[in-house]
Amino acid sequence: MSGPKKLYIKTYGCQMNVYDSERMAEAMGGAGYVETDTPDDADMILLNTCHIREKAAEKVYSELGRFRSLKDEKPDLKIGVAGCVAQAEGAEIMRRQPMVDLVVGPQSYHRLPELEAKARDGAKALDTDFPVEDKFDTLRHRPRARRGPTAFLTVQEGCDKFCAFCVVPYTRGAEVSRPADRVLEEARDLVERGVREITLLGQNVNAYHGAGTDGGEWSLARLIWALNEIDGLERIRFTTSHPNDMTDDLIAAHGECDKLMPYLHLPVQSGSDRILKRMNRAHTAESYLRLIERIRAARPDILMSGDFIVGFPEETEADFQATLDLIEAVNYGYAFSFKYSTRPGTPAAERDQLPEEVKSERLQRLQALITRQQRAAQDAMVGREVGVLFEKPGRFAGQMVGKSDYLHAVHVSDANLSIGEMARVEIVESGANSLAGRIKAA
Ligand code: SF4
């Protein structure tokens, strides 16, 4: 085998999986691998899987089937499964798909090089432990390659909330917060490599309570204020939050920290107190609406984003109407919505399920409302001046595309702009899913 070995990673699911795939690629870089974007010339294929949606595991098995011919042609090809399906299914994956050489859970990515070596020696490699050692410690040795202007940075993992529909507490484990000095070190490194915007990630990011550099325990707000000190870091975002962990200091930071962007993703899932209770969300629709009021009092122009599940077991038309009423009351800029789907091992999966057609009909109504709100929020930007971080060239010559402070896609025709540049932009037009603007003279 001449030249560096090639690694093909396919990533499914959330931003944290995107972040993890980058870390795994870096770890395998240390083992002599370079990334390839096609499985055809790979020496190792890694599927980084998501367990959030129905039949997630079945999709992985059918995806693996696609690589059988590659494996037949190239017996030395190693195939691995990582991510939340790996954590949930473990050895079952290799029993059902014997061509799989390696299965690794989200907490063991730092052991990937040794697992790969074990598989190269012909043994099956399985690791779905929750090791005591901090994987990030081992994953610290990062390449010096330049990066694009935006990056994800995991600061917290796992969840202690146990919502009745969710597998995350079982696949990602208990909440763990990274020490602040490690997060700051990684952030500085990213900025040195060209990053200007960092999105802090966690399944329950606003429950962050990491060891501070002053020996104390830091909240997410305290961490954000420390990141705020980094020269060259222009924007800070965070996701995904739980309403019960929106602390006073985090709400205040939205009002006072200039680098913290005026966009907040705050899932609520339902507007019915009865369903919120059955979901084990541990808050009411009223308390959520009061929280939104406090956040908007701190930052009046903040753009709110939400998550909704329709068709949760036992949801009545009245419960669903309560969800529509809550959405009307909040008036979201963005919202993501899903039909409830059973997740093996979660409490709600044991309950009587609603007919699929009821779920689909309600999802349609909910998405119609959300689409109206999203469009209205975007249209309201016309005539306003916003900050834009340009990330890539647009479809037309001389056009650049970036994201506004409010996370709207904005395109500007100005041949002098470059990737990573930030500018004040006057919005002149609102399109289907993006805004058009012109550079505001300095
Ligand atoms: S808070 Fe989020 S990650 Fe945690 S159990 Fe609930 S839905 Fe899952």
Coordinates of C-alpha atoms and ligand atoms in Angstrom, one line a residue:
M1 CA 0.0 0.0 0.0
S2 CA 1.8 3.2 -1.2
G3 CA 1.1 6.7 0.1
P4 CA -1.2 7.7 2.9
K5 CA -4.3 5.5 3.7
K6 CA -7.6 7.1 2.8
L7 CA -10.5 7.6 5.2
Y8 CA -14.1 8.2 4.0
I9 CA -16.4 9.4 6.7
K10 CA -20.2 9.8 6.2
T11 CA -21.9 11.9 8.9
Y12 CA -25.6 11.7 9.8
G13 CA -27.6 13.7 12.2
C14 CA -26.7 16.7 14.5
Q15 CA -24.0 19.3 14.5
M16 CA -22.3 17.3 17.3
N17 CA -21.8 14.4 14.9
V18 CA -20.3 16.9 12.4
Y19 CA -17.9 18.0 15.1
D20 CA -17.2 14.4 16.2
S21 CA -16.4 13.4 12.6
E22 CA -13.8 16.2 12.4
R23 CA -12.2 15.0 15.6
M24 CA -12.2 11.4 14.3
A25 CA -10.6 12.5 11.0
E26 CA -7.9 14.3 13.0
A27 CA -7.3 11.3 15.2
M28 CA -6.9 9.0 12.2
G29 CA -4.7 11.7 10.6
G30 CA -2.3 10.8 13.4
A31 CA -2.6 7.2 12.3
G32 CA -1.5 8.1 8.7
Y33 CA -4.9 8.6 7.1
V34 CA -6.0 11.4 4.9
E35 CA -9.7 12.1 4.2
T36 CA -11.3 11.2 0.9
D37 CA -14.8 12.3 -0.2
T38 CA -15.6 9.1 -2.0
P39 CA -15.8 5.5 -0.6
D40 CA -14.5 4.1 -3.9
D41 CA -10.8 4.8 -3.1
A42 CA -11.1 4.5 0.7
D43 CA -9.0 2.1 2.8
M44 CA -11.4 2.7 5.7
I45 CA -15.1 3.7 5.6
L46 CA -16.7 5.1 8.8
L47 CA -20.4 5.8 9.2
N48 CA -21.0 8.3 12.0
T49 CA -24.6 7.6 12.7
C50 CA -27.7 9.2 14.3
H51 CA -30.3 7.4 16.4
I52 CA -32.9 10.2 16.6
R53 CA -35.4 9.2 14.0
E54 CA -37.4 6.1 13.4
K55 CA -35.8 3.1 11.8
A56 CA -32.4 4.8 12.2
A57 CA -30.7 1.5 12.8
E58 CA -32.3 -0.1 9.8
K59 CA -31.1 2.7 7.6
V60 CA -27.5 2.0 8.8
Y61 CA -27.8 -1.7 7.9
S62 CA -29.1 -0.9 4.4
E63 CA -26.4 1.8 3.9
L64 CA -23.8 -0.8 4.9
G65 CA -25.2 -3.2 2.3
R66 CA -24.1 -0.6 -0.4
F67 CA -20.4 -1.2 0.6
R68 CA -20.5 -5.0 0.1
S69 CA -19.3 -4.9 -3.5
L70 CA -16.5 -2.5 -2.4
K71 CA -15.4 -4.9 0.3
D72 CA -15.6 -7.9 -2.1
E73 CA -13.2 -6.0 -4.5
K74 CA -10.9 -4.8 -1.7
P75 CA -10.7 -7.3 1.2
D76 CA -8.3 -5.0 3.1
L77 CA -11.0 -2.3 3.2
K78 CA -12.0 -1.6 6.8
I79 CA -15.6 -0.7 7.6
G80 CA -16.6 1.0 10.9
V81 CA -19.8 2.3 12.5
A82 CA -19.6 5.2 15.0
G83 CA -22.2 7.4 16.6
C84 CA -25.4 6.9 18.5
V85 CA -26.6 3.8 16.5
A86 CA -23.1 2.2 17.3
Q87 CA -23.7 3.0 21.0
A88 CA -27.2 1.6 20.9
E89 CA -26.7 -1.5 18.8
G90 CA -23.0 -2.4 19.7
A91 CA -22.0 -6.0 18.8
E92 CA -25.4 -6.6 17.2
I93 CA -24.1 -4.5 14.2
M94 CA -21.3 -7.0 13.6
R95 CA -23.6 -10.0 14.1
R96 CA -26.1 -8.7 11.5
Q97 CA -23.4 -7.3 9.2
P98 CA -20.3 -9.4 9.5
M99 CA -18.4 -7.2 7.0
V100 CA -18.3 -4.5 9.7
D101 CA -14.8 -4.6 11.3
L102 CA -15.2 -1.9 13.9
V103 CA -17.9 -0.4 16.1
V104 CA -17.2 2.6 18.3
G105 CA -19.4 4.7 20.6
P106 CA -19.3 8.5 20.9
Q107 CA -17.3 8.5 24.1
S108 CA -14.5 6.3 22.7
Y109 CA -13.4 8.2 19.6
H110 CA -9.9 8.9 21.1
R111 CA -9.4 5.1 20.9
L112 CA -10.2 4.9 17.2
P113 CA -6.5 4.5 16.0
E114 CA -6.0 1.5 18.3
L115 CA -9.3 0.0 17.2
E116 CA -8.3 0.4 13.6
A117 CA -5.0 -1.3 14.3
K118 CA -6.9 -4.2 15.9
A119 CA -9.1 -4.5 12.9
R120 CA -6.1 -4.4 10.6
D121 CA -4.7 -7.4 12.5
G122 CA -7.9 -9.2 11.6
A123 CA -9.8 -9.0 14.9
K124 CA -13.2 -7.4 15.3
A125 CA -13.0 -4.1 17.3
L126 CA -15.8 -3.0 19.6
D127 CA -15.8 -0.1 22.1
T128 CA -19.0 1.4 23.4
D129 CA -17.7 2.1 26.9
F130 CA -18.2 5.4 28.8
P131 CA -14.5 5.7 29.6
V132 CA -13.3 7.8 32.6
E133 CA -10.6 9.5 30.6
D134 CA -11.7 12.6 28.7
K135 CA -11.6 11.8 25.0
F136 CA -11.0 15.4 24.2
D137 CA -7.7 15.2 26.1
T138 CA -6.3 12.6 23.6
L139 CA -7.9 14.4 20.7
R140 CA -6.0 17.7 21.4
H141 CA -3.3 17.2 18.8
R142 CA -4.9 19.1 16.0
P143 CA -3.5 19.7 12.5
R144 CA -2.6 23.3 11.7
A145 CA -4.7 23.4 8.5
R146 CA -6.6 26.7 7.8
R147 CA -10.3 26.5 8.4
G148 CA -13.4 28.1 7.0
P149 CA -14.8 31.1 9.0
T150 CA -17.2 29.1 11.1
A151 CA -16.7 26.1 13.4
F152 CA -18.6 24.0 16.0
L153 CA -17.0 23.4 19.4
T154 CA -18.4 20.8 21.8
V155 CA -18.4 22.1 25.4
Q156 CA -20.9 19.7 26.9
E157 CA -22.2 16.2 26.1
G158 CA -24.9 13.9 27.3
C159 CA -28.2 14.7 29.1
D160 CA -29.8 14.1 32.4
K161 CA -33.3 15.2 31.4
F162 CA -34.7 11.8 30.1
C163 CA -37.5 13.3 28.0
A164 CA -39.9 10.4 27.4
F165 CA -39.2 10.4 23.6
C166 CA -35.5 10.8 23.5
V167 CA -32.6 8.3 23.2
V168 CA -29.8 10.8 23.9
P169 CA -29.4 10.0 27.6
Y170 CA -28.9 6.4 26.7
T171 CA -26.6 6.9 23.7
R172 CA -24.6 9.9 24.9
G173 CA -24.7 9.2 28.7
A174 CA -24.9 11.6 31.6
E175 CA -24.1 15.3 31.2
V176 CA -20.4 16.0 31.1
S177 CA -19.0 19.6 30.8
R178 CA -15.5 20.1 29.4
P179 CA -13.0 22.2 31.5
A180 CA -13.1 25.8 30.5
D181 CA -9.3 26.0 29.8
R182 CA -9.6 23.2 27.2
V183 CA -12.5 24.9 25.5
L184 CA -10.7 28.3 25.5
E185 CA -7.5 26.6 24.2
E186 CA -9.5 24.9 21.3
A187 CA -11.2 28.2 20.5
R188 CA -8.0 30.1 20.3
D189 CA -6.6 27.4 18.0
L190 CA -9.6 27.7 15.8
V191 CA -9.3 31.5 15.6
E192 CA -5.6 31.2 14.7
R193 CA -6.7 28.9 11.9
G194 CA -9.1 31.4 10.4
V195 CA -12.4 30.9 12.4
R196 CA -14.3 34.0 13.2
E197 CA -17.6 32.4 14.5
I198 CA -17.9 29.6 16.9
T199 CA -21.1 27.7 17.8
L200 CA -20.8 26.0 21.2
L201 CA -22.4 22.6 21.1
G202 CA -24.1 20.4 23.7
Q203 CA -27.1 18.1 23.9
N204 CA -28.0 20.4 26.8
V205 CA -25.5 23.2 26.2
N206 CA -27.0 25.7 28.7
A207 CA -26.6 23.1 31.5
Y208 CA -22.8 23.7 31.0
H209 CA -21.1 23.7 34.4
G210 CA -17.4 23.2 33.6
A211 CA -14.3 23.7 35.8
G212 CA -13.3 27.3 35.5
T213 CA -9.7 28.6 35.1
D214 CA -10.2 30.3 38.5
G215 CA -10.9 27.0 40.3
G216 CA -14.6 27.7 40.4
E217 CA -17.5 26.1 38.4
W218 CA -18.4 28.1 35.4
S219 CA -21.9 28.5 33.8
L220 CA -22.3 28.8 30.0
A221 CA -22.6 32.5 30.4
R222 CA -19.3 32.7 32.3
L223 CA -17.7 30.6 29.5
I224 CA -19.1 32.9 26.8
W225 CA -17.7 36.0 28.6
A226 CA -14.3 34.4 28.6
L227 CA -14.6 33.5 24.9
N228 CA -15.6 37.1 24.3
E229 CA -12.1 38.1 25.3
I230 CA -10.5 36.2 22.4
D231 CA -9.2 38.7 19.7
G232 CA -10.3 37.7 16.2
L233 CA -13.4 35.7 17.5
E234 CA -16.2 37.9 16.2
R235 CA -19.4 35.8 16.9
I236 CA -20.5 33.3 19.4
R237 CA -23.6 31.0 19.2
F238 CA -24.7 28.0 21.1
T239 CA -27.1 25.1 20.7
T240 CA -29.1 23.1 21.9
S241 CA -30.7 24.5 25.0
H242 CA -33.4 23.4 27.5
P243 CA -35.8 26.0 28.9
N244 CA -35.1 24.9 32.5
D245 CA -31.4 25.8 32.1
M246 CA -31.8 29.3 30.8
T247 CA -30.1 31.0 33.7
D248 CA -30.3 34.7 34.6
D249 CA -26.7 35.3 33.7
L250 CA -27.2 33.6 30.3
I251 CA -30.3 35.8 29.6
A252 CA -28.3 38.9 30.7
A253 CA -25.4 37.9 28.4
H254 CA -27.8 38.0 25.5
G255 CA -28.5 41.6 26.4
E256 CA -24.9 42.7 27.1
C257 CA -22.4 40.5 25.2
D258 CA -21.9 42.0 21.8
K259 CA -20.3 38.9 20.3
L260 CA -23.2 36.7 21.4
M261 CA -25.5 36.6 18.4
P262 CA -29.3 37.6 18.6
Y263 CA -30.5 34.1 17.8
L264 CA -31.6 31.5 20.3
H265 CA -32.8 27.9 19.6
L266 CA -35.0 26.9 22.5
P267 CA -37.0 23.7 21.9
V268 CA -40.4 23.3 23.6
Q269 CA -41.9 20.4 21.7
S270 CA -45.5 21.0 22.7
G271 CA -47.8 23.8 24.0
S272 CA -50.0 21.5 26.1
D273 CA -49.1 21.2 29.8
R274 CA -50.6 17.7 29.8
I275 CA -48.4 16.5 27.0
L276 CA -45.3 18.4 28.4
K277 CA -45.8 16.4 31.6
R278 CA -46.2 13.1 29.6
M279 CA -42.9 14.1 27.8
N280 CA -41.2 14.7 31.1
R281 CA -40.1 18.2 30.0
A282 CA -40.5 19.5 33.5
H283 CA -41.9 22.8 32.6
T284 CA -45.3 24.3 31.5
A285 CA -46.3 26.3 28.4
E286 CA -46.8 29.3 30.7
S287 CA -43.3 29.1 32.2
Y288 CA -41.9 28.9 28.7
L289 CA -43.8 32.0 27.5
R290 CA -42.6 33.9 30.6
L291 CA -39.1 32.9 29.8
I292 CA -39.4 34.1 26.2
E293 CA -40.7 37.5 27.6
R294 CA -37.6 37.8 29.9
I295 CA -35.2 36.9 27.0
R296 CA -36.9 39.5 24.7
A297 CA -36.7 42.1 27.5
A298 CA -33.0 41.5 27.6
R299 CA -32.6 41.5 23.8
P300 CA -35.7 42.8 22.0
D301 CA -34.4 42.0 18.5
I302 CA -33.5 38.3 19.3
L303 CA -34.8 35.8 16.8
M304 CA -36.3 32.8 18.5
S305 CA -36.2 29.3 17.1
G306 CA -38.0 26.2 18.4
D307 CA -38.5 22.5 18.0
F308 CA -41.9 20.7 17.9
I309 CA -43.0 17.1 18.0
V310 CA -46.6 16.5 16.8
G311 CA -48.5 13.3 17.3
F312 CA -46.9 12.4 20.7
P313 CA -48.8 9.5 22.3
E314 CA -52.2 10.6 23.8
E315 CA -52.1 14.0 22.1
T316 CA -55.7 15.2 21.5
E317 CA -56.9 17.9 19.1
A318 CA -57.1 20.2 22.1
D319 CA -53.4 19.5 23.0
F320 CA -52.4 20.2 19.5
Q321 CA -54.4 23.4 19.4
A322 CA -52.5 24.5 22.5
T323 CA -49.2 23.9 20.6
L324 CA -50.5 26.1 17.7
D325 CA -51.5 28.8 20.3
L326 CA -48.1 28.8 21.8
I327 CA -46.4 29.2 18.4
E328 CA -48.8 32.1 17.7
A329 CA -47.8 33.6 21.0
V330 CA -44.0 33.3 20.5
N331 CA -43.9 34.2 16.8
Y332 CA -40.8 32.3 15.9
G333 CA -38.2 33.2 13.3
Y334 CA -37.4 29.6 12.8
A335 CA -38.8 26.3 14.0
F336 CA -38.1 22.6 13.3
S337 CA -41.0 20.2 13.5
F338 CA -41.3 16.4 13.4
K339 CA -43.9 13.7 13.6
Y340 CA -43.4 11.7 16.8
S341 CA -41.6 8.4 16.1
T342 CA -41.0 5.6 18.6
R343 CA -37.4 5.2 19.8
P344 CA -36.5 1.8 21.2
G345 CA -35.9 1.8 24.9
T346 CA -37.7 5.1 25.6
P347 CA -40.8 5.3 27.8
A348 CA -43.1 6.8 25.2
A349 CA -42.4 3.9 22.8
E350 CA -44.4 1.7 25.1
R351 CA -47.5 3.8 24.9
D352 CA -50.5 3.7 22.5
Q353 CA -49.5 5.4 19.3
L354 CA -51.6 7.9 17.2
P355 CA -52.5 6.9 13.6
E356 CA -49.9 8.1 11.1
E357 CA -52.4 10.0 9.1
V358 CA -53.4 12.1 12.2
K359 CA -49.7 12.9 12.8
S360 CA -49.2 13.9 9.1
E361 CA -52.3 16.1 9.1
R362 CA -51.2 17.9 12.2
L363 CA -47.7 18.3 11.0
Q364 CA -49.0 20.0 7.8
R365 CA -51.0 22.5 9.8
L366 CA -48.1 23.2 12.2
Q367 CA -45.6 23.7 9.4
A368 CA -48.0 26.0 7.5
L369 CA -48.1 28.3 10.6
I370 CA -44.3 28.1 11.1
T371 CA -43.6 28.8 7.4
R372 CA -45.8 32.0 7.6
Q373 CA -43.9 33.1 10.7
Q374 CA -40.5 32.3 9.2
R375 CA -41.3 34.3 6.1
A376 CA -42.6 37.2 8.0
A377 CA -39.5 37.3 10.2
Q378 CA -37.3 37.2 7.1
D379 CA -39.4 39.9 5.2
A380 CA -39.1 42.2 8.2
M381 CA -35.3 42.4 7.6
V382 CA -35.8 44.4 4.4
G383 CA -34.6 48.0 4.9
R384 CA -32.6 47.0 8.0
E385 CA -28.8 46.9 8.4
V386 CA -27.3 43.6 9.7
G387 CA -23.9 42.2 10.2
V388 CA -22.9 39.4 7.7
L389 CA -20.0 36.9 7.9
F390 CA -19.3 35.8 4.3
E391 CA -18.7 32.0 4.1
K392 CA -18.7 31.1 0.4
P393 CA -19.1 32.3 -3.2
G394 CA -22.7 32.6 -4.4
R395 CA -24.2 31.1 -7.6
F396 CA -23.5 34.1 -9.7
A397 CA -20.1 35.7 -10.6
G398 CA -19.1 38.3 -8.0
Q399 CA -21.7 37.1 -5.5
M400 CA -20.8 36.1 -2.0
V401 CA -23.1 34.3 0.6
G402 CA -23.0 34.5 4.3
K403 CA -25.1 34.4 7.5
S404 CA -26.5 37.4 9.2
D405 CA -26.4 37.9 13.0
Y406 CA -29.9 36.4 12.9
L407 CA -28.7 33.3 11.0
H408 CA -30.5 34.3 7.8
A409 CA -28.7 33.5 4.6
V410 CA -27.6 36.7 2.8
H411 CA -26.1 37.2 -0.6
V412 CA -24.4 40.3 -1.8
S413 CA -23.0 41.1 -5.3
D414 CA -19.6 42.7 -4.6
A415 CA -16.5 41.3 -6.3
N416 CA -14.2 42.8 -3.6
L417 CA -15.7 40.5 -0.8
S418 CA -13.7 37.5 0.4
I419 CA -14.5 34.4 2.5
G420 CA -14.1 35.2 6.2
E421 CA -14.9 38.9 5.7
M422 CA -17.5 40.6 7.9
A423 CA -19.5 43.6 6.7
R424 CA -22.5 45.7 7.6
V425 CA -25.1 45.0 4.9
E426 CA -28.4 46.8 4.1
I427 CA -31.1 44.3 3.3
V428 CA -32.9 45.2 0.0
E429 CA -34.9 42.1 -0.8
S430 CA -36.4 39.0 0.8
G431 CA -36.5 35.8 -1.3
A432 CA -37.8 32.3 -0.8
N433 CA -35.1 31.2 1.7
S434 CA -32.6 34.0 1.7
L435 CA -32.1 37.8 1.7
A436 CA -30.3 40.0 -0.8
G437 CA -28.3 43.0 0.4
R438 CA -25.7 45.6 -0.4
I439 CA -22.6 46.6 1.5
K440 CA -23.2 49.6 3.8
A441 CA -20.6 52.2 3.2
A442 CA -18.3 52.3 6.3
Ligands
SF4_1 S1 -33.3 17.6 26.9 FE1 -32.9 17.1 24.7 S2 -31.3 15.7 24.7 FE2 -32.0 15.7 26.8 S3 -33.5 14.0 26.9 FE3 -34.6 15.9 26.4 S4 -34.7 16.0 24.1 FE4 -33.2 14.5 24.7

